[in-house]
Short mmCIF file of C-alpha atoms and ligand atoms in Angstrom, two decimals:
data_model
loop_
_atom_site.label_atom_id
_atom_site.label_comp_id
_atom_site.label_asym_id
_atom_site.label_seq_id
_atom_site.Cartn_x
_atom_site.Cartn_y
_atom_site.Cartn_z
CA MET Y 21 -13.04 13.51 5.98
CA HIS Y 22 -15.00 14.21 3.25
CA ILE Y 23 -12.72 13.75 -0.76
CA ARG Y 24 -13.77 16.80 -2.53
CA SER Y 25 -13.05 20.00 -5.14
CA ASP Y 26 -11.14 21.66 -1.93
CA THR Y 27 -9.02 17.70 -0.47
CA ARG Y 28 -5.20 17.83 -1.32
CA ALA Y 29 -5.10 14.16 -1.48
CA LEU Y 30 -0.81 13.56 -1.74
CA VAL Y 31 0.55 9.50 -3.71
CA THR Y 32 2.94 7.49 -3.73
CA GLY Y 33 3.59 5.19 -5.66
CA ALA Y 34 1.15 6.64 -8.15
CA SER Y 35 3.06 6.62 -11.20
CA ARG Y 36 1.14 2.40 -11.69
CA GLY Y 37 -0.84 0.18 -10.22
CA ILE Y 38 -3.05 0.61 -7.37
CA GLY Y 39 -1.24 4.36 -6.50
CA ARG Y 40 -2.39 5.41 -10.50
CA ALA Y 41 -6.05 3.78 -9.20
CA LEU Y 42 -6.26 6.40 -6.73
CA ALA Y 43 -4.80 8.97 -8.60
CA HIS Y 44 -8.08 8.60 -11.08
CA ALA Y 45 -10.70 8.39 -8.40
CA LEU Y 46 -9.01 10.95 -6.42
CA ALA Y 47 -9.00 13.50 -9.86
CA ALA Y 48 -12.48 12.26 -10.98
CA ARG Y 49 -13.86 13.64 -6.90
CA GLY Y 50 -11.73 16.85 -8.19
CA ALA Y 51 -9.12 16.82 -5.08
CA THR Y 52 -5.73 18.06 -6.23
CA VAL Y 53 -3.70 15.41 -6.42
CA GLY Y 54 0.47 15.33 -5.89
CA LEU Y 55 1.68 12.28 -8.07
CA ALA Y 56 4.65 10.67 -6.22
CA ALA Y 57 7.52 8.36 -7.12
CA ARG Y 58 10.53 7.67 -9.72
CA SER Y 59 9.69 8.01 -13.44
CA THR Y 60 9.04 11.23 -14.30
CA SER Y 61 7.54 10.30 -17.66
CA GLU Y 62 4.87 7.75 -15.80
CA LEU Y 63 3.81 10.66 -14.12
CA ALA Y 64 4.02 13.08 -17.11
CA THR Y 65 2.03 10.95 -18.81
CA LEU Y 66 -0.27 9.99 -15.69
CA ALA Y 67 -0.96 14.23 -15.44
CA ALA Y 68 -2.02 13.84 -19.10
CA GLU Y 69 -4.71 11.97 -18.53
CA LEU Y 70 -5.75 13.40 -15.30
CA PRO Y 71 -8.17 15.94 -14.56
CA GLY Y 72 -8.23 18.98 -12.60
CA ALA Y 73 -4.93 20.82 -10.35
CA HIS Y 74 -2.37 17.82 -9.68
CA HIS Y 75 1.78 18.76 -9.61
CA VAL Y 76 4.27 15.65 -10.56
CA LEU Y 77 6.53 14.83 -7.36
CA THR Y 78 9.37 13.11 -8.91
CA CYS Y 79 11.15 11.15 -5.93
CA ASP Y 80 12.55 8.27 -4.29
CA VAL Y 81 10.47 7.10 -0.94
CA ALA Y 82 13.54 5.22 0.24
CA LEU Y 83 15.51 8.75 0.76
CA PRO Y 84 14.39 10.76 3.64
CA VAL Y 85 15.29 13.68 2.32
CA SER Y 86 13.69 13.13 -1.25
CA ILE Y 87 10.16 12.38 -0.33
CA GLY Y 88 11.11 14.65 2.35
CA SER Y 89 10.69 18.02 -0.96
CA ALA Y 90 8.82 16.51 -2.35
CA ILE Y 91 5.51 16.63 -0.53
CA GLU Y 92 7.48 20.85 0.61
CA GLU Y 93 6.54 20.80 -3.16
CA PHE Y 94 3.38 19.86 -3.02
CA VAL Y 95 2.49 21.65 0.11
CA ASP Y 96 4.17 25.33 -0.87
CA ALA Y 97 2.43 24.74 -4.68
CA ALA Y 98 -1.72 23.03 -3.05
CA GLY Y 99 -1.14 25.12 0.36
CA SER Y 100 -1.50 21.63 2.60
CA VAL Y 101 -1.97 18.44 2.80
CA ASP Y 102 -5.06 17.00 3.92
CA LEU Y 103 -4.64 13.57 2.34
CA LEU Y 104 -2.11 10.99 2.53
CA VAL Y 105 -1.79 7.82 0.98
CA ALA Y 106 1.81 5.93 1.97
CA ASN Y 107 1.27 3.80 -1.19
CA ALA Y 108 4.77 3.13 -3.17
CA GLY Y 109 6.69 -0.84 -2.62
CA ILE Y 110 8.36 -3.17 -4.13
CA ALA Y 111 7.66 -7.11 -4.33
CA HIS Y 112 10.42 -9.73 -4.47
CA TYR Y 113 9.19 -13.31 -3.58
CA GLU Y 114 11.88 -15.77 -3.32
CA PRO Y 115 12.89 -18.76 -0.60
CA VAL Y 116 15.12 -16.33 1.87
CA ALA Y 117 17.69 -19.17 1.37
CA GLU Y 118 18.68 -17.38 -1.45
CA GLN Y 119 17.12 -14.42 -1.97
CA SER Y 120 19.86 -11.13 -1.69
CA LEU Y 121 20.63 -8.86 0.59
CA GLU Y 122 20.01 -6.54 -1.43
CA LYS Y 123 16.88 -7.07 -2.30
CA ILE Y 124 15.92 -7.39 1.81
CA GLU Y 125 17.03 -4.66 1.81
CA ALA Y 126 15.49 -2.78 -0.60
CA MET Y 127 11.83 -3.95 0.06
CA THR Y 128 12.27 -2.67 3.99
CA GLN Y 129 14.13 0.86 2.38
CA VAL Y 130 11.27 1.33 -0.03
CA ASN Y 131 7.86 -0.40 1.84
CA TRP Y 132 8.80 0.59 6.26
CA LEU Y 133 11.62 2.58 5.81
CA GLY Y 134 9.43 4.95 2.40
CA THR Y 135 6.27 4.65 4.64
CA VAL Y 136 8.08 6.15 7.80
CA TYR Y 137 9.90 9.17 5.66
CA THR Y 138 6.11 9.88 3.86
CA VAL Y 139 4.61 10.27 7.32
CA LYS Y 140 7.27 11.78 8.91
CA ALA Y 141 6.72 14.33 6.89
CA ALA Y 142 3.54 14.99 6.75
CA LEU Y 143 2.43 14.53 9.85
CA PRO Y 144 3.53 17.41 11.75
CA ALA Y 145 1.24 20.23 9.10
CA MET Y 146 -1.29 18.44 9.57
CA LEU Y 147 -1.07 17.98 13.37
CA GLU Y 148 -0.65 21.72 13.74
CA ARG Y 149 -4.07 22.58 11.42
CA GLY Y 150 -5.58 19.80 13.47
CA SER Y 151 -6.67 17.85 10.23
CA GLY Y 152 -6.23 15.61 8.56
CA HIS Y 153 -6.28 11.30 6.64
CA ILE Y 154 -2.99 8.90 6.53
CA VAL Y 155 -3.66 5.60 4.50
CA VAL Y 156 -0.72 3.15 4.20
CA MET Y 157 -0.15 0.29 1.86
CA SER Y 158 -0.35 -2.63 3.92
CA SER Y 159 -0.92 -6.28 2.70
CA GLY Y 160 -2.67 -9.06 3.67
CA ALA Y 161 0.53 -10.56 3.46
CA GLY Y 162 1.49 -8.50 6.55
CA LEU Y 163 -1.83 -10.77 7.43
CA ARG Y 164 -0.64 -14.27 6.32
CA PRO Y 165 2.27 -14.99 5.55
CA PHE Y 166 3.63 -17.29 3.09
CA PRO Y 167 6.39 -18.76 1.76
CA GLY Y 168 8.47 -17.37 -0.02
CA ALA Y 169 7.38 -13.74 0.79
CA ALA Y 170 9.12 -13.88 4.10
CA ALA Y 171 10.89 -9.77 4.05
CA TYR Y 172 8.14 -8.88 1.74
CA SER Y 173 5.74 -10.26 4.34
CA ALA Y 174 7.50 -8.98 7.15
CA THR Y 175 8.05 -5.25 5.67
CA LYS Y 176 4.05 -5.59 5.63
CA ALA Y 177 3.51 -6.46 8.54
CA ALA Y 178 6.24 -4.15 9.78
CA GLN Y 179 4.05 -1.16 8.48
CA ARG Y 180 1.03 -2.25 10.23
CA MET Y 181 2.10 -1.91 13.77
CA PHE Y 182 2.84 1.53 12.94
CA ALA Y 183 -0.29 2.64 11.58
CA GLU Y 184 -2.91 0.64 13.60
CA ALA Y 185 -0.43 1.99 16.98
CA LEU Y 186 -0.27 5.35 15.16
CA ARG Y 187 -3.81 6.05 14.40
CA HIS Y 188 -4.08 5.31 18.19
CA GLU Y 189 -1.46 7.58 19.13
CA LEU Y 190 -3.58 10.61 16.94
CA HIS Y 191 -6.81 10.29 18.88
CA GLY Y 192 -7.94 12.75 19.27
CA SER Y 193 -6.12 15.22 16.90
CA GLY Y 194 -8.14 15.52 14.12
CA VAL Y 195 -5.84 13.42 12.14
CA SER Y 196 -5.97 9.62 11.56
CA VAL Y 197 -5.81 6.28 9.50
CA THR Y 198 -6.71 4.27 7.34
CA THR Y 199 -4.81 1.18 6.98
CA VAL Y 200 -5.28 -1.31 3.69
CA TYR Y 201 -4.73 -5.06 3.43
CA PRO Y 202 -5.47 -6.12 -0.03
CA GLY Y 203 -4.93 -9.39 -1.33
CA GLU Y 204 -3.73 -10.31 -5.46
CA ILE Y 205 -5.02 -6.71 -7.58
CA ARG Y 206 -4.38 -6.55 -11.02
CA THR Y 207 -0.74 -4.56 -10.58
CA SER Y 208 2.88 -4.61 -12.40
CA LEU Y 209 4.59 -5.46 -9.02
CA HIS Y 210 5.74 -9.11 -9.82
CA ASP Y 211 5.88 -8.46 -13.31
CA HIS Y 212 9.90 -8.84 -13.11
CA GLU Y 213 9.40 -12.13 -11.60
CA ARG Y 214 6.09 -13.16 -13.38
CA SER Y 215 7.83 -16.48 -15.21
CA ARG Y 216 8.58 -18.02 -10.99
CA MET Y 217 6.30 -16.86 -8.85
CA PRO Y 218 5.36 -20.08 -6.00
CA GLU Y 219 2.75 -22.16 -7.44
CA TRP Y 220 0.27 -20.84 -4.81
CA TYR Y 221 -0.21 -17.25 -5.42
CA ARG Y 222 -3.43 -16.19 -8.17
CA GLY Y 223 -2.80 -12.64 -9.16
CA GLY Y 224 -3.40 -12.42 -12.33
CA PRO Y 225 -5.94 -11.16 -15.49
CA ASN Y 226 -8.64 -13.12 -13.30
CA ALA Y 227 -7.41 -11.38 -9.90
CA ALA Y 228 -8.40 -7.80 -8.73
CA THR Y 229 -8.58 -4.48 -9.65
CA ALA Y 230 -6.69 -1.93 -8.71
CA GLU Y 231 -9.97 0.69 -9.51
CA ALA Y 232 -12.19 -1.37 -7.61
CA LEU Y 233 -9.99 -0.98 -4.62
CA ALA Y 234 -9.50 3.10 -5.14
CA GLU Y 235 -12.47 3.10 -5.01
CA ARG Y 236 -13.15 0.80 -1.48
CA ILE Y 237 -10.14 2.86 -0.77
CA LEU Y 238 -11.78 6.61 -0.84
CA LYS Y 239 -16.00 5.20 0.53
CA ALA Y 240 -12.91 3.48 3.64
CA ILE Y 241 -11.51 6.97 4.60
CA GLU Y 242 -14.62 8.47 4.54
CA HIS Y 243 -16.32 6.22 7.01
CA ASP Y 244 -12.92 7.51 8.61
CA ALA Y 245 -12.12 3.16 8.01
CA ARG Y 246 -9.23 1.57 10.08
CA HIS Y 247 -8.30 -0.80 7.96
CA LEU Y 248 -10.16 -2.32 5.15
CA HIS Y 249 -9.46 -5.95 3.66
CA TYR Y 250 -10.18 -5.90 -0.22
CA ARG Y 251 -11.22 -8.73 -1.28
CA PRO Y 252 -12.70 -9.33 2.24
CA ALA Y 253 -11.36 -13.09 1.95
CA VAL Y 254 -8.53 -11.46 3.62
CA LYS Y 255 -9.67 -10.31 6.55
CA GLY Y 256 -11.38 -14.10 7.26
CA MET Y 257 -7.71 -15.49 6.73
CA GLY Y 258 -6.16 -12.57 9.05
CA ILE Y 259 -8.46 -13.43 11.65
CA LEU Y 260 -7.79 -17.23 11.07
CA HIS Y 261 -4.34 -17.04 10.87
CA GLY Y 262 -4.60 -14.83 14.14
CA LEU Y 263 -7.22 -17.91 16.25
CA SER Y 264 -4.79 -20.56 14.89
CA PRO Y 265 -1.86 -19.94 11.69
CA GLY Y 266 -2.55 -24.50 11.39
CA ALA Y 267 -5.92 -24.17 10.90
CA ALA Y 268 -4.86 -21.13 8.40
CA ASP Y 269 -3.09 -23.77 6.84
CA ARG Y 270 -5.61 -26.39 6.46
CA VAL Y 271 -7.87 -23.74 4.22
CA LEU Y 272 -4.85 -22.68 2.37
CA ARG Y 273 -3.53 -25.79 1.53
CA ARG Y 274 -6.80 -26.65 -0.20
CA LEU Y 275 -7.65 -23.22 -1.65
CA ARG Y 276 -4.56 -23.01 -3.05
CA GLY Y 277 -2.63 -26.65 -2.78
CA ARG Y 278 0.52 -27.90 -0.98
CA THR Y 279 3.01 -24.71 -1.22
CA ALA Y 280 1.04 -22.20 0.59
CA ALA Y 281 2.05 -24.39 3.54
CA PRO Y 282 4.12 -26.78 2.78
CA ARG Y 283 5.22 -28.05 6.31
CA LYS Y 284 2.81 -29.84 7.85
N1 LIG X 7 -0.55 -5.95 -6.40
C1 LIG X 7 -0.96 -5.88 -5.80
O1 LIG X 7 -0.99 -7.51 -5.27
C2 LIG X 7 -1.11 -6.13 -4.33
C3 LIG X 7 -1.35 -6.83 -3.14
C4 LIG X 7 -0.80 -5.84 -1.49
C5 LIG X 7 -0.36 -4.49 -1.21
N2 LIG X 7 -0.11 -4.54 -2.71
C6 LIG X 7 0.43 -3.16 -2.71
O2 LIG X 7 0.34 -2.29 -3.35
C7 LIG X 7 1.39 -0.75 -3.65
C8 LIG X 7 1.13 -0.10 -4.90
O3 LIG X 7 1.74 -1.07 -4.82
P1 LIG X 7 0.93 -2.19 -7.01
O4 LIG X 7 -0.01 -3.36 -7.17
O5 LIG X 7 0.01 -1.24 -7.57
O6 LIG X 7 2.65 -1.70 -7.52
P2 LIG X 7 3.56 -1.48 -8.97
O7 LIG X 7 2.02 -1.29 -10.32
O8 LIG X 7 4.59 -2.19 -8.84
O9 LIG X 7 3.35 0.29 -8.10
C9 LIG X 7 4.15 0.75 -7.54
C10 LIG X 7 4.52 1.57 -7.29
O10 LIG X 7 4.97 1.94 -6.19
C11 LIG X 7 6.35 2.88 -6.96
N3 LIG X 7 7.40 3.26 -6.13
C12 LIG X 7 8.45 1.93 -6.16
N4 LIG X 7 9.48 2.55 -6.10
C13 LIG X 7 9.09 3.77 -5.14
C14 LIG X 7 11.50 4.13 -4.30
N5 LIG X 7 11.65 3.17 -4.11
N6 LIG X 7 10.23 5.60 -4.30
C15 LIG X 7 9.42 6.23 -5.13
N7 LIG X 7 8.13 4.98 -5.59
C16 LIG X 7 8.81 4.01 -5.93
C17 LIG X 7 6.04 2.61 -7.94
O11 LIG X 7 6.35 3.99 -9.40
P3 LIG X 7 7.96 4.10 -9.70
O12 LIG X 7 9.58 2.15 -10.47
O13 LIG X 7 8.28 5.16 -10.84
O14 LIG X 7 9.48 4.60 -8.45
C18 LIG X 7 4.92 2.88 -8.62
O15 LIG X 7 4.46 3.55 -9.02
C19 LIG X 7 2.97 -1.72 -2.81
O16 LIG X 7 3.19 -0.96 -1.48
C20 LIG X 7 2.29 -3.36 -3.00
O17 LIG X 7 2.78 -3.74 -2.04
C21 LIG X 7 0.01 -4.97 -3.28
#
């Protein structure tokens, strides 16, 4: 699909990070943007910065009724939804033995089920119209899991399988799906746990920017790409892990140190 002034795009997790950068990139192309997240004040600040038409949609993707009403509100206001970006997510990096069930359940509810609730709420109208594009924000962690990110990686792998199967299911329907696998991006995702990130983690000031990723995502949508890996090394690691997890471990130990794959 081409993103232009008549495109109606809804982005979940728009209040910060990748979603916020995407909202800016979409608004710069003239799209009408639905800004969905829980933080009304951050969404209002974003809305004040954006050119063109946009709609603040305060909602919680972990609650089907909440995201369902937000999508309905956007469709009523904008006429329909052409582009849906299921991006909202949370992360808690901790060894499984130390991590509470509450945190694992929260990641499952937001990252995995939140994606399902978001897609299920928007898909019927897209199918009825015979057009639309869905972006699912998975992660490099869904391709190659890291110690300390077991539960997070599991939610990202669930999104991956869901989105890749859905793309095939929707063949011939006019609706398509792009799955995005970002590596480490400079956002607020880990702000609450910065002081205890695993040694192998390379996010922070030198990581890729959300703005650069957002531009690549728009290009991927316009080319109806099956997936986008950003940066490209994420793809290499995914392929290597699929071929030989042991070989991927050896490469990661060299690049990121022993904590990336401690067990030989
Ligand atoms: N940053 C990275 O290195 C990286 C790498 C790979 C994949 N990703 C994925 O990219 C996506 C965006 O993450 P980010 O890095 O941009 O993180 P971020 O800066 O923390 O932004 C996360 C966004 O998700 C929203 N959100 C969280 N829980 C929500 C809920 N229950 N309902 C609605 N919105 C919710 C947040 O808004 P509210 O708190 O206002 O609700 C916020 O707008 C996530 O799915 C993440 O897993 C990130």
